[in-house]
Amino acid sequence: MAGVSPVLATLIAVALVFDFLNGLHDAANSIATIVSTRVLRPQYAVFWAAFFNFVAFAVFGLHVANTVGGGIVDVHIVDDRLIFAALTGAIVWNILTWIVGMPSSSSHALIGGLVGAGFAKAGLSAIVWNGIIKTSAAIVLSPLLGFVLALALVVLVSWICFRTSPIAVDSSFRVLQFFSASLYSLGHGGNDAQKTMGVIAVLLFAHGLSGGTFHIPLWVVLSSQTAMALGTFAGGWRIVHTMGSKITRLTPMQGFCAETGGAMTLFLATALGVPVSTTHTITGAIVGVGSARRVSAVRWNVAQNIVVAWVLTMPAAGLIAALAFWGAGALRP
């Protein structure tokens, strides 16, 4: 693209690296249930998820990308240093949590990074509070809605299948899990990849390459979806193990209900332009189906550790981003 400086090209590449790591880190969200129920082997499951992650751009609008690009920090203060610091905060936190196998939120790491870098540059005046409030509310509402929908689905399905033999139920839902996993992967690609689109688009705007108006070019959409799909295909097995078996044991029927409840939540959030965490959503759904069996079926200590990571993600990524912003300033000649 004409007019792209080496610095801008490097920052776009870093944003796509974050998108790749997002897919790698959050692969578990799409495939944990279908792997843990042994419906698909891991290597086939990641291919399945990666495909639907990529095609999501053809299904959803770009509401989430617009929220991230212009609804978190004031677009008029955005510069290369701010975006570099925000991406550094998000990537460092993602890598740290990936190493320990903790399913934190890549989405909220990026939001936290943007807020931390924006605050480091211009203080509280840099923050678009409407977007922050909407995103913060989703931290609570998305897992809660996933929990409620998955719980309602498992109760409804159990009632419908009351007179059906367990073997027949298991066989039917092994097939239906292909459908539910596809929906969840579609929702994951539709919501998560758009965050990187928003970051690249606001960079182009800051460099005067958007024709004076903030918008998302098609090449940004395609490159972001590709990076997300490649990251998902690369896997993320540490977190798959945590999400798929450590929280609760799942049957194919329960896996179907968890994925479908989570997908419904993601579809709604994406339509409203709310950047939610796919990690939060599927965790809430898995806890919901586990609780439907019995409360003790959920390993609450594991769920508690995951919640702690959720609480820490935005401030931790924000702090790392602020330090990176100040550090980058100190290194200037």
PDB file of C-alpha atoms in Angstrom, residues 54-253:
ATOM      1  CA  PHE A  54     -11.392 -17.255   8.864  1.00  0.00           C
ATOM      2  CA  VAL A  55     -14.795 -17.202   7.136  1.00  0.00           C
ATOM      3  CA  ALA A  56     -16.362 -15.207   9.992  1.00  0.00           C
ATOM      4  CA  PHE A  57     -15.630 -11.917   8.185  1.00  0.00           C
ATOM      5  CA  ALA A  58     -18.262 -12.857   5.573  1.00  0.00           C
ATOM      6  CA  VAL A  59     -20.956 -13.281   8.254  1.00  0.00           C
ATOM      7  CA  PHE A  60     -20.566 -10.379  10.688  1.00  0.00           C
ATOM      8  CA  GLY A  61     -20.373  -6.621  10.348  1.00  0.00           C
ATOM      9  CA  LEU A  62     -17.416  -4.639  11.702  1.00  0.00           C
ATOM     10  CA  HIS A  63     -19.077  -3.182  14.804  1.00  0.00           C
ATOM     11  CA  VAL A  64     -16.478  -4.595  17.215  1.00  0.00           C
ATOM     12  CA  ALA A  65     -13.584  -3.298  15.091  1.00  0.00           C
ATOM     13  CA  ASN A  66     -15.097   0.184  15.165  1.00  0.00           C
ATOM     14  CA  THR A  67     -15.480   0.007  18.962  1.00  0.00           C
ATOM     15  CA  VAL A  68     -11.846  -1.030  19.502  1.00  0.00           C
ATOM     16  CA  GLY A  69     -10.473   1.403  16.912  1.00  0.00           C
ATOM     17  CA  GLY A  70     -12.363   4.488  18.051  1.00  0.00           C
ATOM     18  CA  GLY A  71     -14.205   3.650  21.252  1.00  0.00           C
ATOM     19  CA  ILE A  72     -11.459   2.900  23.795  1.00  0.00           C
ATOM     20  CA  VAL A  73      -9.003   5.805  23.491  1.00  0.00           C
ATOM     21  CA  ASP A  74      -9.399   9.079  21.610  1.00  0.00           C
ATOM     22  CA  VAL A  75      -8.300   8.465  18.017  1.00  0.00           C
ATOM     23  CA  HIS A  76      -6.755  11.924  17.832  1.00  0.00           C
ATOM     24  CA  ILE A  77      -4.059  11.105  20.408  1.00  0.00           C
ATOM     25  CA  VAL A  78      -3.094   7.784  18.805  1.00  0.00           C
ATOM     26  CA  ASP A  79       0.442   7.551  17.462  1.00  0.00           C
ATOM     27  CA  ASP A  80       2.981   4.831  16.743  1.00  0.00           C
ATOM     28  CA  ARG A  81       4.426   4.854  20.258  1.00  0.00           C
ATOM     29  CA  LEU A  82       1.000   4.422  21.861  1.00  0.00           C
ATOM     30  CA  ILE A  83       0.055   1.477  19.637  1.00  0.00           C
ATOM     31  CA  PHE A  84       3.460  -0.140  20.124  1.00  0.00           C
ATOM     32  CA  ALA A  85       3.070   0.101  23.908  1.00  0.00           C
ATOM     33  CA  ALA A  86      -0.517  -1.215  23.821  1.00  0.00           C
ATOM     34  CA  LEU A  87       0.464  -4.229  21.718  1.00  0.00           C
ATOM     35  CA  THR A  88       3.485  -4.879  23.936  1.00  0.00           C
ATOM     36  CA  GLY A  89       1.271  -4.977  27.030  1.00  0.00           C
ATOM     37  CA  ALA A  90      -1.193  -7.360  25.390  1.00  0.00           C
ATOM     38  CA  ILE A  91       1.440  -9.670  23.860  1.00  0.00           C
ATOM     39  CA  VAL A  92       3.571  -9.930  27.024  1.00  0.00           C
ATOM     40  CA  TRP A  93       0.524 -10.767  29.155  1.00  0.00           C
ATOM     41  CA  ASN A  94      -0.702 -13.296  26.582  1.00  0.00           C
ATOM     42  CA  ILE A  95       2.665 -15.060  26.527  1.00  0.00           C
ATOM     43  CA  LEU A  96       2.927 -15.144  30.332  1.00  0.00           C
ATOM     44  CA  THR A  97      -0.541 -16.660  30.759  1.00  0.00           C
ATOM     45  CA  TRP A  98      -0.008 -19.071  27.856  1.00  0.00           C
ATOM     46  CA  ILE A  99       3.206 -20.368  29.484  1.00  0.00           C
ATOM     47  CA  VAL A 100       1.375 -21.212  32.711  1.00  0.00           C
ATOM     48  CA  GLY A 101      -1.672 -22.582  30.850  1.00  0.00           C
ATOM     49  CA  MET A 102      -4.039 -19.958  32.221  1.00  0.00           C
ATOM     50  CA  PRO A 103      -6.979 -19.045  29.925  1.00  0.00           C
ATOM     51  CA  SER A 104      -6.969 -15.273  30.337  1.00  0.00           C
ATOM     52  CA  SER A 105      -8.585 -12.924  27.852  1.00  0.00           C
ATOM     53  CA  SER A 106      -6.598 -11.752  24.820  1.00  0.00           C
ATOM     54  CA  SER A 107      -9.372  -9.250  24.154  1.00  0.00           C
ATOM     55  CA  HIS A 108      -9.155  -7.591  27.544  1.00  0.00           C
ATOM     56  CA  ALA A 109      -5.350  -7.715  27.408  1.00  0.00           C
ATOM     57  CA  LEU A 110      -5.553  -5.566  24.270  1.00  0.00           C
ATOM     58  CA  ILE A 111      -8.153  -3.236  25.805  1.00  0.00           C
ATOM     59  CA  GLY A 112      -6.024  -2.936  28.939  1.00  0.00           C
ATOM     60  CA  GLY A 113      -2.964  -2.237  26.808  1.00  0.00           C
ATOM     61  CA  LEU A 114      -4.751   0.547  24.927  1.00  0.00           C
ATOM     62  CA  VAL A 115      -6.019   2.110  28.157  1.00  0.00           C
ATOM     63  CA  GLY A 116      -2.610   1.882  29.865  1.00  0.00           C
ATOM     64  CA  ALA A 117      -0.754   3.400  26.919  1.00  0.00           C
ATOM     65  CA  GLY A 118      -3.419   6.082  26.432  1.00  0.00           C
ATOM     66  CA  PHE A 119      -3.291   7.023  30.109  1.00  0.00           C
ATOM     67  CA  ALA A 120       0.517   7.144  30.031  1.00  0.00           C
ATOM     68  CA  LYS A 121       0.348   9.606  27.135  1.00  0.00           C
ATOM     69  CA  ALA A 122      -2.559  11.906  27.997  1.00  0.00           C
ATOM     70  CA  GLY A 123      -4.012  10.918  31.363  1.00  0.00           C
ATOM     71  CA  LEU A 124      -7.707  10.266  31.910  1.00  0.00           C
ATOM     72  CA  SER A 125      -8.693  12.609  29.075  1.00  0.00           C
ATOM     73  CA  ALA A 126      -7.447   9.968  26.606  1.00  0.00           C
ATOM     74  CA  ILE A 127     -10.044   7.415  27.672  1.00  0.00           C
ATOM     75  CA  VAL A 128     -13.403   7.003  25.902  1.00  0.00           C
ATOM     76  CA  TRP A 129     -15.402   6.064  28.966  1.00  0.00           C
ATOM     77  CA  ASN A 130     -18.481   4.818  27.133  1.00  0.00           C
ATOM     78  CA  GLY A 131     -16.417   2.115  25.424  1.00  0.00           C
ATOM     79  CA  ILE A 132     -14.606   1.204  28.656  1.00  0.00           C
ATOM     80  CA  ILE A 133     -17.865   0.885  30.603  1.00  0.00           C
ATOM     81  CA  LYS A 134     -19.385  -1.276  27.862  1.00  0.00           C
ATOM     82  CA  THR A 135     -16.319  -3.525  27.751  1.00  0.00           C
ATOM     83  CA  SER A 136     -16.031  -3.754  31.546  1.00  0.00           C
ATOM     84  CA  ALA A 137     -19.708  -4.687  31.867  1.00  0.00           C
ATOM     85  CA  ALA A 138     -19.124  -7.494  29.370  1.00  0.00           C
ATOM     86  CA  ILE A 139     -16.507  -9.002  31.721  1.00  0.00           C
ATOM     87  CA  VAL A 140     -19.385  -9.892  34.044  1.00  0.00           C
ATOM     88  CA  LEU A 141     -22.250 -10.261  31.586  1.00  0.00           C
ATOM     89  CA  SER A 142     -20.668 -12.484  28.916  1.00  0.00           C
ATOM     90  CA  PRO A 143     -19.774 -15.427  31.210  1.00  0.00           C
ATOM     91  CA  LEU A 144     -23.051 -14.968  33.083  1.00  0.00           C
ATOM     92  CA  LEU A 145     -25.070 -15.099  29.865  1.00  0.00           C
ATOM     93  CA  GLY A 146     -23.012 -18.074  28.645  1.00  0.00           C
ATOM     94  CA  PHE A 147     -23.688 -19.806  31.981  1.00  0.00           C
ATOM     95  CA  VAL A 148     -27.450 -19.170  31.852  1.00  0.00           C
ATOM     96  CA  LEU A 149     -27.887 -20.136  28.191  1.00  0.00           C
ATOM     97  CA  ALA A 150     -25.802 -23.318  28.506  1.00  0.00           C
ATOM     98  CA  LEU A 151     -27.610 -24.306  31.715  1.00  0.00           C
ATOM     99  CA  ALA A 152     -31.010 -23.702  30.086  1.00  0.00           C
ATOM    100  CA  LEU A 153     -29.986 -25.698  27.010  1.00  0.00           C
ATOM    101  CA  VAL A 154     -28.745 -28.691  28.991  1.00  0.00           C
ATOM    102  CA  VAL A 155     -31.957 -28.757  31.040  1.00  0.00           C
ATOM    103  CA  LEU A 156     -34.087 -28.504  27.875  1.00  0.00           C
ATOM    104  CA  VAL A 157     -32.115 -31.166  26.017  1.00  0.00           C
ATOM    105  CA  SER A 158     -32.181 -33.483  29.037  1.00  0.00           C
ATOM    106  CA  TRP A 159     -35.982 -33.151  29.174  1.00  0.00           C
ATOM    107  CA  ILE A 160     -36.346 -33.793  25.415  1.00  0.00           C
ATOM    108  CA  CYS A 161     -34.065 -36.850  25.561  1.00  0.00           C
ATOM    109  CA  PHE A 162     -35.517 -38.222  28.805  1.00  0.00           C
ATOM    110  CA  ARG A 163     -36.803 -41.422  27.195  1.00  0.00           C
ATOM    111  CA  THR A 164     -33.862 -41.892  24.828  1.00  0.00           C
ATOM    112  CA  SER A 165     -31.116 -44.351  25.663  1.00  0.00           C
ATOM    113  CA  PRO A 166     -27.781 -42.847  26.786  1.00  0.00           C
ATOM    114  CA  ILE A 167     -25.990 -44.534  23.861  1.00  0.00           C
ATOM    115  CA  ALA A 168     -28.371 -42.963  21.335  1.00  0.00           C
ATOM    116  CA  VAL A 169     -28.044 -39.535  22.982  1.00  0.00           C
ATOM    117  CA  ASP A 170     -24.262 -39.781  22.978  1.00  0.00           C
ATOM    118  CA  SER A 171     -24.198 -40.826  19.319  1.00  0.00           C
ATOM    119  CA  SER A 172     -26.546 -38.017  18.206  1.00  0.00           C
ATOM    120  CA  PHE A 173     -24.683 -35.273  20.018  1.00  0.00           C
ATOM    121  CA  ARG A 174     -21.322 -36.441  18.709  1.00  0.00           C
ATOM    122  CA  VAL A 175     -22.664 -35.431  15.297  1.00  0.00           C
ATOM    123  CA  LEU A 176     -24.335 -32.244  16.573  1.00  0.00           C
ATOM    124  CA  GLN A 177     -21.094 -31.099  18.183  1.00  0.00           C
ATOM    125  CA  PHE A 178     -19.659 -30.509  14.724  1.00  0.00           C
ATOM    126  CA  PHE A 179     -22.431 -27.938  14.244  1.00  0.00           C
ATOM    127  CA  SER A 180     -22.054 -26.301  17.670  1.00  0.00           C
ATOM    128  CA  ALA A 181     -18.247 -26.148  17.424  1.00  0.00           C
ATOM    129  CA  SER A 182     -18.609 -24.484  14.013  1.00  0.00           C
ATOM    130  CA  LEU A 183     -20.928 -21.847  15.465  1.00  0.00           C
ATOM    131  CA  TYR A 184     -18.601 -21.115  18.349  1.00  0.00           C
ATOM    132  CA  SER A 185     -15.551 -20.862  16.077  1.00  0.00           C
ATOM    133  CA  LEU A 186     -17.530 -18.539  13.809  1.00  0.00           C
ATOM    134  CA  GLY A 187     -18.411 -16.332  16.784  1.00  0.00           C
ATOM    135  CA  HIS A 188     -14.806 -16.427  17.983  1.00  0.00           C
ATOM    136  CA  GLY A 189     -13.463 -15.293  14.616  1.00  0.00           C
ATOM    137  CA  GLY A 190     -16.173 -12.667  14.283  1.00  0.00           C
ATOM    138  CA  ASN A 191     -15.481 -11.022  17.637  1.00  0.00           C
ATOM    139  CA  ASP A 192     -11.788 -11.577  18.351  1.00  0.00           C
ATOM    140  CA  ALA A 193     -10.189 -10.886  14.959  1.00  0.00           C
ATOM    141  CA  GLN A 194     -12.036  -7.566  14.762  1.00  0.00           C
ATOM    142  CA  LYS A 195     -10.002  -6.200  17.667  1.00  0.00           C
ATOM    143  CA  THR A 196      -6.824  -6.330  15.595  1.00  0.00           C
ATOM    144  CA  MET A 197      -8.688  -4.802  12.656  1.00  0.00           C
ATOM    145  CA  GLY A 198      -9.579  -1.846  14.872  1.00  0.00           C
ATOM    146  CA  VAL A 199      -5.951  -1.373  15.964  1.00  0.00           C
ATOM    147  CA  ILE A 200      -4.607  -1.422  12.388  1.00  0.00           C
ATOM    148  CA  ALA A 201      -7.383   0.881  11.177  1.00  0.00           C
ATOM    149  CA  VAL A 202      -6.681   3.485  13.863  1.00  0.00           C
ATOM    150  CA  LEU A 203      -2.980   3.330  12.930  1.00  0.00           C
ATOM    151  CA  LEU A 204      -3.873   4.072   9.305  1.00  0.00           C
ATOM    152  CA  PHE A 205      -6.081   6.946  10.488  1.00  0.00           C
ATOM    153  CA  ALA A 206      -3.256   8.358  12.627  1.00  0.00           C
ATOM    154  CA  HIS A 207      -0.947   8.280   9.594  1.00  0.00           C
ATOM    155  CA  GLY A 208      -3.497  10.065   7.407  1.00  0.00           C
ATOM    156  CA  LEU A 209      -4.076   7.020   5.191  1.00  0.00           C
ATOM    157  CA  SER A 210      -7.837   6.698   5.757  1.00  0.00           C
ATOM    158  CA  GLY A 211      -8.965   9.641   3.668  1.00  0.00           C
ATOM    159  CA  GLY A 212      -9.876  11.678   6.731  1.00  0.00           C
ATOM    160  CA  THR A 213     -12.466   9.207   8.044  1.00  0.00           C
ATOM    161  CA  PHE A 214     -12.029   6.183  10.271  1.00  0.00           C
ATOM    162  CA  HIS A 215     -12.938   2.972   8.412  1.00  0.00           C
ATOM    163  CA  ILE A 216     -11.752  -0.636   8.038  1.00  0.00           C
ATOM    164  CA  PRO A 217     -10.207  -1.437   4.604  1.00  0.00           C
ATOM    165  CA  LEU A 218     -10.832  -4.889   3.125  1.00  0.00           C
ATOM    166  CA  TRP A 219      -7.136  -5.848   3.178  1.00  0.00           C
ATOM    167  CA  VAL A 220      -7.115  -5.207   6.943  1.00  0.00           C
ATOM    168  CA  VAL A 221     -10.115  -7.513   7.361  1.00  0.00           C
ATOM    169  CA  LEU A 222      -8.547 -10.324   5.321  1.00  0.00           C
ATOM    170  CA  SER A 223      -5.102 -10.109   6.912  1.00  0.00           C
ATOM    171  CA  SER A 224      -6.548 -10.077  10.442  1.00  0.00           C
ATOM    172  CA  GLN A 225      -8.796 -13.062   9.777  1.00  0.00           C
ATOM    173  CA  THR A 226      -5.876 -14.952   8.221  1.00  0.00           C
ATOM    174  CA  ALA A 227      -3.569 -14.290  11.184  1.00  0.00           C
ATOM    175  CA  MET A 228      -6.297 -15.389  13.620  1.00  0.00           C
ATOM    176  CA  ALA A 229      -6.954 -18.592  11.662  1.00  0.00           C
ATOM    177  CA  LEU A 230      -3.243 -19.456  11.437  1.00  0.00           C
ATOM    178  CA  GLY A 231      -2.864 -18.945  15.179  1.00  0.00           C
ATOM    179  CA  THR A 232      -5.817 -21.208  15.885  1.00  0.00           C
ATOM    180  CA  PHE A 233      -4.370 -23.836  13.557  1.00  0.00           C
ATOM    181  CA  ALA A 234      -1.077 -23.687  15.471  1.00  0.00           C
ATOM    182  CA  GLY A 235      -2.930 -24.859  18.577  1.00  0.00           C
ATOM    183  CA  GLY A 236      -2.586 -23.972  22.231  1.00  0.00           C
ATOM    184  CA  TRP A 237      -2.643 -27.335  23.988  1.00  0.00           C
ATOM    185  CA  ARG A 238      -1.811 -26.153  27.496  1.00  0.00           C
ATOM    186  CA  ILE A 239      -5.025 -24.143  27.675  1.00  0.00           C
ATOM    187  CA  VAL A 240      -7.050 -26.808  25.842  1.00  0.00           C
ATOM    188  CA  HIS A 241      -6.288 -29.133  28.751  1.00  0.00           C
ATOM    189  CA  THR A 242      -7.414 -26.563  31.341  1.00  0.00           C
ATOM    190  CA  MET A 243     -10.617 -25.630  29.514  1.00  0.00           C
ATOM    191  CA  GLY A 244     -11.532 -29.093  28.289  1.00  0.00           C
ATOM    192  CA  SER A 245     -11.013 -31.254  31.347  1.00  0.00           C
ATOM    193  CA  LYS A 246      -9.849 -29.422  34.445  1.00  0.00           C
ATOM    194  CA  ILE A 247     -13.031 -27.380  35.024  1.00  0.00           C
ATOM    195  CA  THR A 248     -15.472 -30.294  34.629  1.00  0.00           C
ATOM    196  CA  ARG A 249     -15.842 -33.516  32.642  1.00  0.00           C
ATOM    197  CA  LEU A 250     -18.084 -33.162  29.615  1.00  0.00           C
ATOM    198  CA  THR A 251     -20.258 -35.531  27.600  1.00  0.00           C
ATOM    199  CA  PRO A 252     -21.000 -34.783  23.920  1.00  0.00           C
ATOM    200  CA  MET A 253     -24.456 -33.508  24.896  1.00  0.00           C
TER     201      MET A 253
END
